[in-house]
Coordinates of C-alpha atoms in Angstrom, one line a residue:
X1 CA 0.0 0.0 0.0
X2 CA 1.2 3.5 -0.7
X3 CA 2.5 5.5 2.2
X4 CA 2.2 9.1 3.3
X5 CA 5.3 8.8 5.4
X6 CA 7.3 5.9 6.8
X7 CA 4.6 4.9 9.3
X8 CA 1.3 6.5 8.3
X9 CA -0.6 4.5 5.6
X10 CA -3.0 6.2 3.2
X11 CA -6.7 6.0 4.3
X12 CA -9.0 4.5 1.7
X13 CA -12.6 5.4 2.0
X14 CA -15.5 3.1 1.1
X15 CA -18.8 4.5 -0.2
X16 CA -22.1 3.4 1.2
X17 CA -25.0 4.4 -1.2
X18 CA -27.6 4.3 1.5
X19 CA -25.8 6.9 3.7
X20 CA -25.0 10.4 2.6
X21 CA -21.6 10.5 4.3
X22 CA -18.7 8.2 4.8
X23 CA -17.6 7.1 8.3
X24 CA -16.3 3.7 7.7
X25 CA -12.7 3.2 6.5
X26 CA -10.7 0.1 5.5
X27 CA -7.0 -0.3 5.8
X28 CA -5.2 -3.6 5.0
X29 CA -8.6 -5.4 5.5
X30 CA -9.0 -4.1 9.0
X31 CA -12.0 -1.9 9.9
X32 CA -10.6 1.5 11.0
X33 CA -12.6 4.4 12.4
X34 CA -11.6 7.8 11.2
X35 CA -11.7 10.7 13.7
X36 CA -9.4 13.3 12.0
X37 CA -12.0 15.4 10.2
X38 CA -10.2 18.6 11.2
X39 CA -7.4 17.4 9.0
X40 CA -9.5 16.6 6.0
X41 CA -12.9 15.2 5.1
X42 CA -14.0 12.7 2.4
X43 CA -16.2 13.9 -0.4
X44 CA -20.0 13.7 -0.1
X45 CA -21.5 11.5 -2.9
X46 CA -23.4 14.6 -4.2
X47 CA -20.1 16.4 -4.5
X48 CA -18.5 13.5 -6.4
X49 CA -21.5 13.5 -8.7
X50 CA -21.2 17.3 -9.4
X51 CA -17.4 16.9 -10.1
X52 CA -18.1 13.9 -12.4
X53 CA -20.8 15.7 -14.4
X54 CA -18.5 18.8 -14.8
X55 CA -15.7 16.6 -16.0
X56 CA -17.9 15.0 -18.6
X57 CA -20.2 17.8 -19.7
X58 CA -18.4 21.1 -18.9
X59 CA -14.9 20.3 -20.1
X60 CA -14.7 23.4 -22.2
X61 CA -12.8 26.6 -21.4
X62 CA -15.1 28.8 -19.4
X63 CA -14.0 31.8 -21.5
X64 CA -15.2 30.2 -24.7
X65 CA -18.7 30.6 -26.2
X66 CA -19.3 27.0 -27.4
X67 CA -21.6 24.7 -25.4
X68 CA -19.0 23.0 -23.2
X69 CA -17.5 26.3 -22.4
X70 CA -20.9 28.0 -21.7
X71 CA -21.7 25.0 -19.4
X72 CA -18.5 25.5 -17.5
X73 CA -19.1 29.2 -17.1
X74 CA -22.7 28.5 -15.8
X75 CA -21.4 26.0 -13.3
X76 CA -18.7 28.5 -12.0
X77 CA -21.3 31.2 -11.7
X78 CA -23.7 28.9 -9.7
X79 CA -20.9 27.7 -7.5
X80 CA -19.9 31.3 -6.7
X81 CA -23.5 32.0 -5.7
X82 CA -23.6 28.9 -3.5
X83 CA -20.3 29.7 -1.7
X84 CA -21.4 33.3 -1.2
X85 CA -24.7 32.2 0.3
X86 CA -23.0 29.8 2.6
X87 CA -21.1 32.7 4.3
X88 CA -23.7 35.4 4.0
X89 CA -21.9 37.3 1.2
X90 CA -22.5 38.3 -2.4
X91 CA -21.4 36.3 -5.4
X92 CA -19.1 39.1 -6.6
X93 CA -17.2 38.9 -3.3
X94 CA -16.0 35.3 -3.9
X95 CA -12.6 34.7 -5.5
X96 CA -11.8 31.0 -6.2
X97 CA -8.3 29.9 -5.2
X98 CA -6.3 26.7 -5.2
X99 CA -6.9 26.3 -1.4
X100 CA -6.7 28.0 1.9
X101 CA -2.9 28.5 1.8
X102 CA -3.2 30.6 -1.4
X103 CA -6.1 32.6 0.0
X104 CA -4.2 33.4 3.2
X105 CA -1.0 34.3 1.2
X106 CA -3.1 36.6 -1.0
X107 CA -4.5 38.5 2.0
X108 CA -1.0 39.1 3.6
X109 CA 0.5 40.1 0.2
X110 CA -2.4 42.5 -0.4
X111 CA -1.9 44.2 3.0
X112 CA 1.8 44.9 2.3
X113 CA 1.0 46.3 -1.2
X114 CA -2.0 48.3 0.2
X115 CA 0.3 49.9 2.7
X116 CA 2.9 50.8 0.1
X117 CA 0.4 52.3 -2.3
X118 CA -1.2 54.2 0.5
X119 CA 2.1 55.7 1.5
X120 CA 2.9 56.7 -2.1
X121 CA -0.5 58.3 -2.7
X122 CA -0.3 60.3 0.5
X123 CA 3.2 61.5 -0.3
X124 CA 2.1 62.6 -3.8
X125 CA -1.0 64.3 -2.4
X126 CA 1.2 66.3 0.0
X127 CA 3.6 67.2 -2.8
X128 CA 6.5 65.9 -0.7
X129 CA 9.6 63.9 -1.6
X130 CA 9.5 60.2 -0.7
X131 CA 9.2 60.1 3.1
X132 CA 9.4 56.8 4.9
X133 CA 6.5 55.9 7.2
X134 CA 8.2 52.8 8.3
X135 CA 7.2 49.2 7.5
X136 CA 3.6 47.9 7.3
X137 CA 2.6 46.4 10.6
X138 CA 0.6 43.1 10.7
X139 CA -1.1 41.7 13.9
X140 CA -1.8 38.0 14.1
X141 CA -1.9 35.4 16.9
X142 CA 0.7 32.8 18.1
X143 CA -1.7 29.9 17.3
X144 CA -2.3 30.5 13.6
X145 CA -2.2 28.0 10.8
X146 CA 1.2 27.9 9.2
X147 CA -0.2 29.4 6.0
X148 CA -0.5 32.6 8.0
X149 CA 2.3 32.2 10.5
X150 CA 5.0 31.3 8.0
X151 CA 4.0 34.1 5.6
X152 CA 4.1 36.6 8.4
X153 CA 7.5 35.4 9.6
X154 CA 8.8 35.5 6.0
X155 CA 7.7 39.1 5.5
X156 CA 9.3 40.0 8.8
X157 CA 12.6 38.2 8.1
X158 CA 12.7 39.7 4.6
X159 CA 12.3 43.2 6.0
X160 CA 8.9 43.8 4.2
X161 CA 6.8 44.1 7.3
X162 CA 6.7 44.2 11.1
X163 CA 4.6 41.5 12.7
X164 CA 3.2 41.2 16.2
X165 CA 2.2 37.7 17.3
X166 CA -0.3 38.3 20.0
X167 CA -0.3 35.4 22.5
X168 CA -3.5 33.6 23.4
X169 CA -4.6 33.7 27.0
X170 CA -3.4 30.7 29.0
X171 CA -6.8 30.7 30.8
X172 CA -9.2 30.9 27.8
X173 CA -6.9 29.8 24.9
X174 CA -8.4 32.7 23.0
X175 CA -6.8 35.8 21.6
X176 CA -8.2 38.5 23.9
X177 CA -9.7 41.6 22.3
X178 CA -7.9 44.0 24.5
X179 CA -4.5 42.4 23.7
X180 CA -5.2 42.8 20.0
X181 CA -6.2 46.5 20.4
X182 CA -3.2 47.2 22.5
X183 CA -0.9 45.9 19.7
X184 CA -2.3 48.4 17.2
X185 CA 0.2 51.0 15.8
X186 CA -0.1 53.9 13.4
X187 CA 1.4 51.6 10.7
X188 CA -0.9 48.7 11.4
X189 CA -2.5 47.6 8.1
X190 CA -3.9 44.2 8.8
X191 CA -5.2 42.0 11.6
X192 CA -5.4 38.3 10.8
X193 CA -6.9 36.1 13.5
X194 CA -8.2 32.6 12.8
X195 CA -11.9 32.0 13.5
X196 CA -11.3 28.7 15.4
X197 CA -8.1 26.9 16.2
X198 CA -7.6 23.6 14.4
X199 CA -6.1 21.8 17.5
X200 CA -8.1 23.0 20.5
X201 CA -11.3 23.9 18.6
X202 CA -11.5 27.2 20.5
X203 CA -13.5 29.9 18.7
X204 CA -11.9 33.3 18.6
X205 CA -13.8 36.6 19.3
X206 CA -13.7 37.8 15.7
X207 CA -16.9 39.9 15.8
X208 CA -15.7 41.8 18.9
X209 CA -12.3 42.5 17.4
X210 CA -13.9 43.8 14.2
X211 CA -16.3 46.1 16.1
X212 CA -13.4 47.6 18.1
X213 CA -11.2 48.0 15.1
X214 CA -13.9 49.7 13.0
X215 CA -14.2 52.3 15.8
X216 CA -10.5 52.8 15.6
X217 CA -10.6 53.1 11.8
X218 CA -12.9 56.1 12.2
X219 CA -10.2 57.9 14.1
X220 CA -7.3 57.0 11.8
X221 CA -6.2 59.7 9.3
X222 CA -4.5 57.8 6.5
X223 CA -4.4 54.1 7.0
X224 CA -7.4 51.8 7.5
X225 CA -6.8 48.5 9.3
X226 CA -7.9 45.6 7.2
X227 CA -9.5 42.6 9.0
X228 CA -9.1 38.9 8.0
X229 CA -10.1 35.6 9.5
X230 CA -9.1 32.1 8.4
X231 CA -12.4 30.2 8.7
X232 CA -11.1 26.9 7.5
X233 CA -12.2 25.0 10.7
X234 CA -15.6 26.8 11.1
X235 CA -17.3 26.6 7.7
X236 CA -19.6 23.6 7.7
X237 CA -19.5 23.2 11.5
X238 CA -21.0 26.4 12.9
X239 CA -22.8 29.4 11.3
X240 CA -20.5 31.8 9.5
X241 CA -21.9 35.2 8.4
X242 CA -19.4 37.7 7.1
X243 CA -21.7 40.6 7.6
X244 CA -22.2 39.8 11.3
X245 CA -18.5 39.2 11.8
X246 CA -17.6 42.4 10.1
X247 CA -14.5 41.1 8.3
X248 CA -12.9 42.4 5.1
X249 CA -11.6 38.9 4.1
X250 CA -12.5 35.4 5.1
X251 CA -10.7 32.2 4.0
X252 CA -12.8 29.2 2.9
X253 CA -11.2 25.7 2.6
X254 CA -13.1 23.1 0.7
X255 CA -11.6 19.9 2.0
X256 CA -12.6 20.8 5.6
X257 CA -16.4 20.5 4.7
X258 CA -16.6 17.5 2.4
X259 CA -15.6 19.4 -0.8
X260 CA -12.4 18.8 -2.9
X261 CA -9.0 20.4 -2.2
X262 CA -9.9 23.9 -3.5
X263 CA -10.6 27.1 -1.7
X264 CA -12.1 30.6 -1.9
X265 CA -11.5 34.0 -0.5
X266 CA -14.4 36.2 0.5
X267 CA -13.5 39.9 0.0
X268 CA -15.9 42.6 0.9
X269 CA -16.1 44.4 -2.4
X270 CA -12.8 43.3 -4.0
X271 CA -10.9 46.2 -5.5
X272 CA -13.6 48.7 -4.5
X273 CA -14.5 48.7 -0.8
X274 CA -11.6 46.4 0.0
X275 CA -8.2 46.3 -1.7
X276 CA -7.1 43.1 -3.4
X277 CA -3.8 42.8 -5.4
X278 CA -3.0 39.7 -7.4
X279 CA 0.0 37.5 -6.8
X280 CA -0.4 35.9 -10.2
X281 CA -0.7 37.5 -13.6
X282 CA -2.2 35.8 -16.7
X283 CA -5.4 35.6 -18.7
X284 CA -7.7 37.8 -16.6
X285 CA -9.8 35.1 -15.0
X286 CA -11.5 35.9 -11.6
X287 CA -11.5 39.5 -12.6
X288 CA -7.7 39.5 -12.7
X289 CA -7.5 38.9 -9.0
X290 CA -6.6 35.3 -9.5
X291 CA -5.9 34.5 -13.1
X292 CA -5.5 31.1 -14.6
X293 CA -8.1 28.9 -16.5
X294 CA -10.7 27.9 -13.9
X295 CA -10.7 24.4 -12.5
X296 CA -14.3 23.9 -13.3
X297 CA -14.8 20.4 -11.8
X298 CA -13.3 21.3 -8.4
X299 CA -15.3 24.6 -8.4
X300 CA -18.4 22.5 -9.1
X301 CA -17.6 20.3 -6.1
X302 CA -17.0 23.3 -3.9
X303 CA -20.3 24.8 -5.0
X304 CA -22.3 21.6 -4.3
X305 CA -20.6 21.2 -0.9
X306 CA -21.5 24.8 0.0
X307 CA -25.1 24.2 -1.1
X308 CA -25.3 21.2 1.3
X309 CA -23.9 23.2 4.2
X310 CA -26.5 25.9 3.6
X311 CA -29.3 23.4 3.6
X312 CA -28.2 21.1 6.4
X313 CA -25.9 23.1 8.8
X314 CA -28.1 22.8 11.8
X315 CA -28.4 19.1 11.4
X316 CA -24.6 18.7 10.9
X317 CA -23.8 20.9 13.9
X318 CA -26.3 19.1 16.2
X319 CA -25.1 15.7 15.2
X320 CA -21.4 16.5 15.6
X321 CA -22.0 18.2 19.0
X322 CA -24.0 15.3 20.4
X323 CA -21.4 12.8 19.1
X324 CA -18.5 14.7 20.6
X325 CA -20.3 15.1 24.0
X326 CA -20.9 11.3 24.0
X327 CA -17.2 10.8 23.1
X328 CA -16.1 12.9 26.1
X329 CA -18.6 11.2 28.4
X330 CA -17.3 7.7 27.4
X331 CA -13.6 8.8 27.8
X332 CA -14.3 10.2 31.3
X333 CA -16.2 7.0 32.3
X334 CA -13.3 4.8 31.2
X335 CA -10.2 6.8 32.1
X336 CA -11.6 8.8 35.0
X337 CA -8.9 11.0 36.7
X338 CA -6.3 9.9 34.1
X339 CA -7.8 12.1 31.4
X340 CA -7.3 15.8 30.7
X341 CA -9.3 17.7 28.1
X342 CA -7.1 20.2 26.3
X343 CA -10.2 21.7 24.5
X344 CA -12.0 22.8 27.7
X345 CA -11.3 26.4 28.7
X346 CA -13.5 28.6 31.0
X347 CA -15.5 31.2 29.1
X348 CA -14.5 29.9 25.6
X349 CA -16.7 28.3 23.0
X350 CA -15.4 25.3 21.1
X351 CA -16.1 23.8 17.8
X352 CA -18.9 21.2 18.0
X353 CA -16.7 18.4 16.6
X354 CA -13.3 18.8 18.3
X355 CA -12.0 16.9 21.3
X356 CA -8.4 17.4 22.3
X357 CA -7.4 15.2 25.2
X358 CA -4.5 13.6 27.0
X359 CA -4.4 10.3 28.9
X360 CA -1.9 10.7 31.7
X361 CA 1.0 8.2 32.0
X362 CA 4.7 8.0 31.3
X363 CA 4.4 5.8 28.2
X364 CA 1.2 7.3 26.8
X365 CA 2.6 9.9 24.5
X366 CA 0.1 10.7 21.7
X367 CA 2.1 9.3 18.9
X368 CA 2.8 6.1 20.8
X369 CA -0.9 5.6 21.6
X370 CA -1.9 6.1 18.0
X371 CA 0.7 3.8 16.6
X372 CA -0.6 1.0 18.8
X373 CA -4.3 1.5 18.2
X374 CA -6.0 -1.2 16.2
X375 CA -8.9 0.8 14.9
X376 CA -8.5 4.6 15.6
X377 CA -7.3 6.9 12.9
X378 CA -6.6 10.3 14.4
X379 CA -3.7 12.7 14.9
X380 CA -1.7 14.4 17.7
X381 CA -2.4 17.8 16.2
X382 CA -2.3 19.7 12.9
X383 CA -1.7 17.3 9.9
X384 CA 0.8 19.8 8.4
X385 CA 3.0 19.3 11.5
X386 CA 3.3 15.5 11.1
X387 CA 7.1 15.7 10.9
X388 CA 7.1 17.0 14.5
X389 CA 4.7 14.4 15.9
X390 CA 7.0 13.3 18.7
X391 CA 7.2 16.8 20.1
X392 CA 4.5 18.5 22.2
X393 CA 2.3 20.8 20.2
X394 CA 3.4 24.5 20.4
X395 CA -0.3 25.3 20.1
X396 CA -1.2 23.5 23.3
X397 CA 1.9 24.9 25.1
X398 CA 0.9 28.4 24.1
X399 CA -2.6 27.7 25.6
X400 CA -1.0 26.9 29.0
X401 CA -1.1 23.1 28.7
X402 CA 1.8 21.6 30.7
X403 CA 4.5 19.9 28.7
X404 CA 3.9 16.4 30.0
X405 CA 0.2 16.8 29.3
X406 CA 0.7 18.2 25.8
X407 CA 3.1 15.4 24.9
X408 CA 0.2 12.9 25.5
X409 CA -2.3 14.8 23.4
X410 CA -4.6 13.3 20.9
X411 CA -6.9 15.3 18.7
X412 CA -10.2 13.5 18.0
X413 CA -12.4 15.3 15.5
X414 CA -15.7 13.7 14.6
X415 CA -17.6 14.1 11.4
X416 CA -21.1 14.2 10.0
X417 CA -21.4 10.4 9.9
X418 CA -19.6 9.4 13.1
X419 CA -21.9 7.3 15.2
X420 CA -22.1 6.4 18.8
X421 CA -21.1 2.8 17.9
X422 CA -17.9 4.3 16.3
X423 CA -17.3 6.2 19.6
X424 CA -17.8 3.0 21.7
X425 CA -15.3 1.2 19.4
X426 CA -12.7 4.0 19.6
X427 CA -12.9 4.3 23.4
X428 CA -12.5 0.5 23.7
X429 CA -9.6 0.6 21.3
X430 CA -8.0 3.3 23.5
X431 CA -8.6 1.4 26.7
X432 CA -7.0 -1.7 25.3
X433 CA -4.0 0.3 23.9
X434 CA -3.4 2.1 27.2
X435 CA -3.6 -1.2 29.1
X436 CA -1.1 -2.7 26.7
X437 CA 1.4 0.2 26.9
X438 CA 1.1 0.3 30.7
X439 CA 1.8 -3.4 31.0
X440 CA 4.9 -3.0 28.9
X441 CA 6.2 -0.3 31.3

């Protein structure tokens, strides 16, 4: 079987026609139970059908006038409507991207270019020689996804921007509004805070941050602070409404809500109310903001997945929440005082599907437990950090989780089709694994 790494086999999904989601997996003829939906999700059957139909019927270039091209254009337009409706925006506010990483990079790139052009315009208006206003200043958190974190660090290292990484509270695991506001400088051009953390599931106070910053923007003379949130982990799990949040940009990641690996960026009036500067240059697609011949089948899949979210979100959320609560109850019943939940923080809301927990014991490190489980497929943290699986998560350490607890962490994230019987089997698998490892000690 093909391998993702030396010790992590690829997961092969099996489709069951009588069920609208997948929750059973097979690996080397053993029944495995997948609980890593924060890393990626399988495709809904309706999404696969939409992709297949687009591949067969809408293979033409969307910029062409013949039938196959016109079909492709119509699918793209409908998908744009569906994605916009899912997040409470307008179709013209949606820019399709290759994924969340590109969308996040596009926002940070735009902020730096926006600052540069703003400085130049003001200098010309004042009739002055070029006068440095310093570097653009970006505020983000210390628990962001690497597609924000590494871009910000690169800009800082390259001398293109100053960056403040606001630490999350070790009590609430949230970025506190007052800490964000305290970090604002005259040169601040962007605040980028994720909507929910991918490891702890903690939901950040985006709406409150936006309200405070909009008040600040009314008092600023020359530079508006742009507001961005990476909503990769929230879309398809909880209600996301860009108007209520008050953001300028919102990142959408398809493979987190049963769509293919494609993304979109919501921009509140791209190029008019809100600046957006392309990183790529080409044939003028996506109104020149993201040129390149559109990937019609993947866009079709994203649009269908968005339509399903809009129609079924309350059902999805309710099911995931009740399943996660049942999972936590069973874990507590079996492991009692040996278990610590790293996704429980006073005063903080958490995603309905995310349970981050540690089973205490000297040989119960997360990676060791997972490698000995017979059925459970999960992770110790973010999938993009798999090369550091033997080290405690810096996210958990930043949230105040002690090192020895963080080292034993497992992130269990349930999906739309996860059942109580799945939970029972996983908890029993963990019980047997822990017993085995303790007996070896």
